[in-house]
Amino acid sequence: MSQQGGRPTGHDDDWWGQLYDDSTGDAGPAPTADSLEDRFASAAETVNSAGHEEGEHPSPGPRPEEWWATGPQEPPPSAKPSPAAEPAVVPRPAPPPRVGSGPPTYDAEPTALPAADPDGLDDLVADTVLDGARYGTCTLRAASVRGDSARYRGEPRRDAMLTARFGAGDQALVLVAMATGARSTPGAHRAAAEACRWIGQAVGRSHVRLAQDIRAARRGELKSGLHRLTDRSLGRLRAAAAERGLRAEEYAAGLRCLLLPADPECRTRIFFGVGPGGLFRLRDGRWQDIEPAVGEVAGEAVVGFGSPRPATPPAPGTPGATGAPGVPTAPETAESPPPPYEPFRFRASVARPGDTLLMCTAGLAEPLRDEPALPAHLVERWSDTAPPGLAAFLADTQIRVKGHADDRTAAAVWEA
């Protein structure tokens, strides 16, 4: 019989008969009392001999080791899973370190940190900021990176970025704001951060009305309302410059913003801002430069950032060039020229499934326009239906181009 009480299966069951058959003679009592180890060795020898044909006399194997003396055993080769059985994972191809005709001037990685003041540690700016979200039908990726030149020289990142959600549910409104401080001016990074913070406060306080206007496609109301909010926010920079005894252009920042409603039934995307940069759209495998041209922009410039000075200056502390009550004007000097004219830019666009909308500062917009290999590479990377992860997006925005070493800030929106 077998161990389970079934029918005999052949000579594999001979060991059972050898133990219990009457024909097997008894060896008689042992001269000395056997121990537990002796009994274990005898049973193991009997079991091992079951697999041999009659007449064969296998040599006894080595004495089995005690269980406490054996270490961890490697599984036999047949028990290890075959590499072919594991699912194949196709990773996203790694981006090249650079595109264009030649190698960039500076190293790709940070070299020097900005100087720190022990009493002003809150003024420190991180080398890189990365964020992302998904609302409604769109997926957002945003990054701000210190330029190669600033990394080498130990200068702070002049670009600032803010991502914020106001409201909840389908009524929520997502704001992406980015600003660039004036070049070669002290405190440029502070001016950029304040511009983002002030426009964020202004949009947050008006987000209910703004979301309603976006869903109702009230383009005129949106344009005039956002113009006023931008005017007031950048006007505060002018007031801050006056408090510091600086000219307006010495404490200024370009500002670019994107409004994304969380309502999945609303595909309207609102861009507005002042200053250089880029607004691009990837549609059907081709990039479109949809930055509002100066000739297309209607209305006045943003007061406090490049607006012409009035013929009769207002009295100090009264509503004047900033358009806000109680905001002082910057000090006037005979040799200080008026700041450059910068128009308010506004664009409302309706997204389609499969679109990718890209808003960026001049640090990325300029190489996108100057080096054809960079937009071609991003077409290859971003034409997939699935948006890249945060790390992949950061790597894409860091593709280096010779002659372009400024800070880069970018926000991209993938439409499902």
XYZ file of C-alpha atoms in Angstrom:
416
model
C 0.000 0.000 0.000
C 1.081 3.615 -0.494
C 1.417 6.271 2.181
C -2.096 7.479 1.396
C -3.647 4.024 1.540
C -4.009 3.659 -2.246
C -3.013 0.833 -4.598
C 0.635 -0.133 -4.951
C 2.383 1.918 -7.597
C 5.321 -0.339 -8.471
C 8.744 -0.858 -7.045
C 8.614 2.650 -5.604
C 6.640 1.037 -2.759
C 9.191 -1.763 -2.124
C 10.611 0.164 0.799
C 7.289 -0.328 2.588
C 7.529 -4.098 2.204
C 11.129 -4.124 3.271
C 10.095 -2.601 6.544
C 6.919 -4.595 7.288
C 6.979 -7.825 5.183
C 7.275 -11.092 7.125
C 9.883 -12.353 4.634
C 12.331 -9.774 5.834
C 14.444 -11.263 8.606
C 14.977 -9.492 11.829
C 18.538 -8.405 12.445
C 18.149 -9.112 16.135
C 18.986 -6.940 19.042
C 21.880 -4.616 18.678
C 24.880 -5.189 20.936
C 24.450 -1.725 22.334
C 21.425 0.505 22.757
C 20.934 2.608 19.635
C 20.536 6.320 19.880
C 18.120 8.691 18.102
C 20.845 9.546 15.610
C 21.429 5.839 14.840
C 17.716 5.298 14.181
C 17.579 8.349 11.905
C 20.597 7.102 9.921
C 19.042 3.619 9.579
C 15.727 4.998 8.300
C 17.491 7.312 5.849
C 19.542 4.397 4.471
C 16.428 2.309 3.975
C 14.581 5.116 2.150
C 17.579 5.890 -0.079
C 17.859 2.276 -1.123
C 14.244 2.192 -2.397
C 15.117 3.808 -5.716
C 17.674 1.125 -6.728
C 16.965 -2.131 -8.585
C 17.368 -5.474 -6.882
C 20.910 -6.683 -6.735
C 22.384 -3.204 -6.609
C 24.193 -2.191 -3.460
C 24.433 1.557 -3.273
C 27.192 2.961 -1.157
C 25.969 4.695 1.941
C 25.922 8.466 1.592
C 27.451 10.875 4.017
C 25.910 11.220 7.372
C 23.204 13.893 7.256
C 24.085 17.063 9.060
C 22.161 18.142 12.088
C 19.453 20.675 11.300
C 21.024 23.237 13.583
C 24.366 23.024 11.747
C 23.030 23.718 8.300
C 22.922 27.251 6.939
C 20.522 28.776 4.428
C 20.250 26.659 1.315
C 20.165 28.010 -2.238
C 17.180 26.705 -4.185
C 18.058 24.270 -6.971
C 18.531 25.828 -10.416
C 15.268 24.376 -11.629
C 13.365 26.181 -8.868
C 14.649 29.636 -9.799
C 12.222 31.629 -11.967
C 13.230 32.007 -15.550
C 14.042 35.578 -16.654
C 11.800 35.058 -19.648
C 8.832 34.546 -17.344
C 9.054 38.108 -15.954
C 7.002 40.759 -17.804
C 9.093 42.904 -20.075
C 9.192 46.574 -19.024
C 10.074 49.042 -21.739
C 11.521 52.138 -20.024
C 11.092 55.608 -21.467
C 14.306 56.404 -23.382
C 16.707 58.630 -21.485
C 16.905 62.149 -22.884
C 20.190 63.247 -24.438
C 22.257 65.667 -22.361
C 22.203 68.306 -25.099
C 21.077 69.124 -28.619
C 22.515 71.496 -31.181
C 25.839 72.121 -32.828
C 28.257 72.022 -29.904
C 28.714 71.403 -26.196
C 27.427 74.050 -23.773
C 29.878 76.298 -21.991
C 29.046 75.285 -18.427
C 28.780 71.987 -16.591
C 25.406 70.291 -16.463
C 25.340 69.979 -12.671
C 25.401 72.723 -10.013
C 28.844 73.983 -9.024
C 28.422 76.749 -6.430
C 25.688 77.626 -3.964
C 24.503 81.223 -3.552
C 25.935 83.144 -0.611
C 23.771 82.899 2.513
C 23.067 85.443 5.241
C 22.661 83.827 8.681
C 19.973 86.387 9.520
C 18.167 85.971 6.190
C 17.925 82.258 5.563
C 14.316 82.645 4.434
C 15.724 84.446 1.408
C 17.441 81.312 0.079
C 16.064 79.850 -3.139
C 16.241 76.163 -4.044
C 18.084 75.167 -7.196
C 15.090 73.251 -8.580
C 11.338 73.241 -7.944
C 9.068 70.502 -9.327
C 5.295 70.078 -9.102
C 2.377 68.375 -10.802
C -1.338 67.587 -10.564
C -4.321 66.194 -12.475
C -7.721 67.899 -12.593
C -10.603 67.402 -14.959
C -9.278 66.354 -18.357
C -5.783 67.814 -17.961
C -2.530 66.697 -16.359
C -0.119 69.379 -15.191
C 3.654 69.231 -14.947
C 5.673 72.258 -13.780
C 9.371 72.818 -13.092
C 11.730 75.711 -12.386
C 15.488 75.126 -12.685
C 18.475 77.380 -12.047
C 20.413 78.068 -15.228
C 23.875 76.687 -15.933
C 25.395 80.166 -15.704
C 23.884 80.862 -12.270
C 24.905 77.401 -11.079
C 28.502 78.081 -12.044
C 28.642 81.601 -10.604
C 26.820 80.782 -7.378
C 23.889 83.112 -8.109
C 20.314 82.455 -6.945
C 17.626 81.373 -9.363
C 15.923 84.516 -10.720
C 12.896 82.547 -11.856
C 10.079 81.922 -9.400
C 7.096 79.586 -9.760
C 3.778 79.185 -7.981
C 1.193 76.421 -8.430
C -2.041 76.747 -6.447
C -5.608 75.427 -6.385
C -8.439 77.655 -5.235
C -11.823 76.133 -4.454
C -12.887 72.494 -4.474
C -14.497 69.987 -6.786
C -15.512 71.018 -10.283
C -15.624 74.655 -9.158
C -11.904 74.730 -8.394
C -9.474 76.870 -10.351
C -5.786 75.996 -10.787
C -3.246 78.802 -11.175
C 0.299 78.406 -12.484
C 2.354 81.601 -12.180
C 5.995 82.131 -13.137
C 8.110 85.262 -12.949
C 11.649 86.286 -13.915
C 13.513 88.973 -12.006
C 15.534 91.653 -13.786
C 18.993 90.574 -14.872
C 22.069 91.765 -12.950
C 20.079 93.435 -10.200
C 20.261 92.642 -6.471
C 17.146 91.030 -5.104
C 15.884 89.883 -8.526
C 14.814 86.550 -7.054
C 12.838 88.360 -4.341
C 11.016 90.492 -6.910
C 10.059 87.378 -8.894
C 8.808 85.578 -5.798
C 6.750 88.588 -4.700
C 5.202 88.938 -8.151
C 4.054 85.303 -8.035
C 2.755 85.638 -4.488
C 0.809 88.832 -5.167
C -0.843 87.577 -8.351
C -1.691 84.380 -6.481
C -3.392 86.345 -3.746
C -5.322 88.431 -6.266
C -6.498 85.413 -8.272
C -7.351 83.458 -5.140
C -9.612 86.188 -3.823
C -11.435 86.400 -7.166
C -11.370 82.733 -8.162
C -15.137 82.202 -7.933
C -15.920 84.981 -10.409
C -13.001 84.014 -12.637
C -14.122 80.372 -12.810
C -17.636 81.473 -13.718
C -16.366 83.749 -16.481
C -14.167 80.983 -17.898
C -17.028 78.486 -18.023
C -19.317 81.093 -19.590
C -16.607 82.111 -22.124
C -16.801 85.800 -21.141
C -13.569 86.751 -22.873
C -13.960 90.502 -22.509
C -14.636 90.381 -18.779
C -11.764 87.979 -18.241
C -9.305 90.129 -20.149
C -10.181 93.360 -18.379
C -10.382 91.725 -14.952
C -7.051 89.907 -15.270
C -5.486 93.092 -16.623
C -6.489 94.915 -13.435
C -5.226 92.092 -11.201
C -1.878 92.042 -13.009
C -1.712 95.831 -12.864
C -2.161 95.881 -9.100
C 0.224 92.987 -8.452
C 3.101 94.409 -10.464
C 2.311 97.891 -9.183
C 3.254 96.651 -5.735
C 6.725 95.884 -7.085
C 7.013 99.516 -8.139
C 6.049 100.576 -4.629
C 8.594 98.152 -3.149
C 11.281 99.647 -5.393
C 10.397 103.118 -4.120
C 10.702 101.945 -0.527
C 14.166 100.589 -1.280
C 15.248 103.747 -3.095
C 15.506 101.916 -6.427
C 14.244 102.718 -9.870
C 11.234 100.723 -11.019
C 13.234 98.633 -13.519
C 15.720 97.678 -10.814
C 13.071 95.819 -8.838
C 10.785 94.408 -11.520
C 9.788 91.025 -12.904
C 8.107 89.594 -15.950
C 5.002 87.594 -15.065
C 3.223 84.803 -16.937
C 0.153 82.923 -15.698
C -2.090 80.049 -16.712
C -5.607 79.402 -15.414
C -7.004 75.859 -15.614
C -10.591 75.128 -14.520
C -11.067 71.782 -12.785
C -14.475 71.297 -14.440
C -14.060 68.361 -16.898
C -16.751 69.892 -19.125
C -14.724 73.077 -19.598
C -11.662 72.933 -21.849
C -10.929 76.665 -21.930
C -7.354 77.549 -20.924
C -6.485 81.148 -20.055
C -3.029 82.661 -20.465
C -2.140 86.188 -19.344
C 0.918 88.111 -18.296
C 3.604 90.675 -19.022
C 7.157 90.277 -20.247
C 9.167 87.880 -22.403
C 8.599 84.155 -22.584
C 6.733 81.662 -24.692
C 3.358 79.997 -25.155
C 3.369 76.916 -27.369
C 0.917 74.175 -28.288
C 1.754 70.678 -29.491
C -1.082 69.488 -31.717
C -1.067 66.616 -34.193
C 2.679 66.175 -33.792
C 3.573 69.786 -34.606
C 4.474 72.753 -32.422
C 2.498 75.981 -32.743
C 3.821 79.254 -31.342
C 0.644 80.844 -29.974
C 2.290 83.607 -27.946
C 0.112 86.727 -28.426
C 2.089 89.081 -30.647
C 2.464 92.713 -29.644
C 0.441 93.806 -32.647
C -2.406 91.518 -31.622
C -2.612 92.880 -28.106
C -5.330 95.455 -27.532
C -5.490 97.758 -24.570
C -2.995 99.671 -22.495
C 0.244 98.422 -21.039
C 0.256 97.143 -17.507
C 0.601 100.117 -15.173
C 3.670 99.838 -13.005
C 5.557 97.691 -15.527
C 6.491 99.749 -18.545
C 3.522 102.097 -18.685
C 4.172 105.601 -20.035
C 4.421 108.126 -17.257
C 1.469 110.495 -16.937
C 1.911 114.116 -18.102
C 1.168 115.404 -14.594
C 2.658 113.196 -11.873
C 0.227 112.481 -9.041
C 0.941 113.627 -5.539
C 2.842 111.144 -3.371
C 0.618 108.676 -1.590
C -2.334 109.178 -3.949
C -3.637 106.856 -6.682
C -1.271 107.300 -9.575
C 0.873 105.212 -11.828
C 0.151 102.039 -9.925
C -3.622 102.381 -10.037
C -3.828 101.393 -6.371
C -4.688 103.810 -3.539
C -1.860 104.820 -1.266
C 0.942 103.299 -3.356
C 3.916 105.680 -3.678
C 5.641 106.217 -6.991
C 9.279 105.462 -7.715
C 11.778 108.297 -7.272
C 12.195 110.440 -10.379
C 15.656 111.493 -11.509
C 16.705 113.539 -14.518
C 18.936 110.757 -15.846
C 16.555 107.821 -15.306
C 14.837 106.903 -18.577
C 11.289 105.563 -18.557
C 11.075 101.783 -18.241
C 10.559 99.839 -21.474
C 7.047 99.418 -22.781
C 5.649 95.941 -22.078
C 2.084 95.210 -23.154
C -0.363 93.042 -21.293
C -0.757 89.725 -23.081
C -3.916 87.631 -22.975
C -5.100 84.533 -24.791
C -8.086 82.244 -24.282
C -7.822 78.938 -26.132
C -9.974 75.824 -26.287
C -8.040 72.596 -25.856
C -8.580 69.404 -27.825
C -7.912 65.844 -26.646
C -4.278 65.048 -27.305
C -3.058 68.659 -27.094
C -0.085 69.701 -24.986
C 0.062 73.345 -23.916
C 3.464 74.704 -22.846
C 4.013 78.017 -21.039
C 7.594 78.961 -20.205
C 9.937 81.797 -19.359
C 12.475 83.189 -21.807
C 15.123 80.744 -20.598
C 13.307 77.918 -22.407
C 11.361 79.898 -25.010
C 14.508 81.265 -26.654
C 16.198 77.891 -27.326
C 12.863 76.480 -28.504
C 12.735 79.204 -31.138
C 16.466 79.233 -31.948
C 17.406 75.539 -32.037
C 15.119 73.320 -34.197
C 16.503 70.145 -32.615
C 14.991 71.000 -29.228
C 11.307 71.231 -30.258
C 11.806 68.193 -32.493
C 13.100 66.238 -29.524
C 10.166 67.290 -27.351
C 7.753 66.209 -30.072
C 9.260 62.739 -29.870
C 9.144 62.719 -26.091
C 5.686 64.208 -25.580
C 3.657 62.792 -28.464
C 2.832 59.716 -26.388
C -0.706 59.571 -25.058
C 0.525 59.260 -21.461
C 2.062 62.364 -19.846
C 5.594 61.940 -18.518
C 6.234 61.574 -14.825
C 7.698 64.382 -12.768
C 11.295 63.164 -13.095
C 10.974 62.628 -16.850
C 9.442 66.078 -17.332
C 12.256 67.677 -15.363
C 14.816 65.897 -17.531
C 13.051 67.079 -20.695
C 13.076 70.717 -19.598
C 16.813 70.497 -18.836
C 17.944 69.549 -22.355
C 20.911 71.845 -22.844
C 21.595 74.062 -25.863
C 24.825 75.942 -26.441
C 24.448 79.670 -25.853
C 21.362 79.320 -23.637
C 22.308 79.109 -19.952
C 19.538 81.114 -18.221
C 17.030 79.856 -15.678
C 14.237 77.745 -17.108
C 10.679 77.580 -15.836
C 8.008 75.628 -17.698
C 4.475 74.383 -17.162
C 2.951 71.853 -19.555
C -0.656 70.646 -19.678
C -1.601 67.329 -21.306
C -5.223 67.034 -22.441
C -6.983 63.671 -22.146
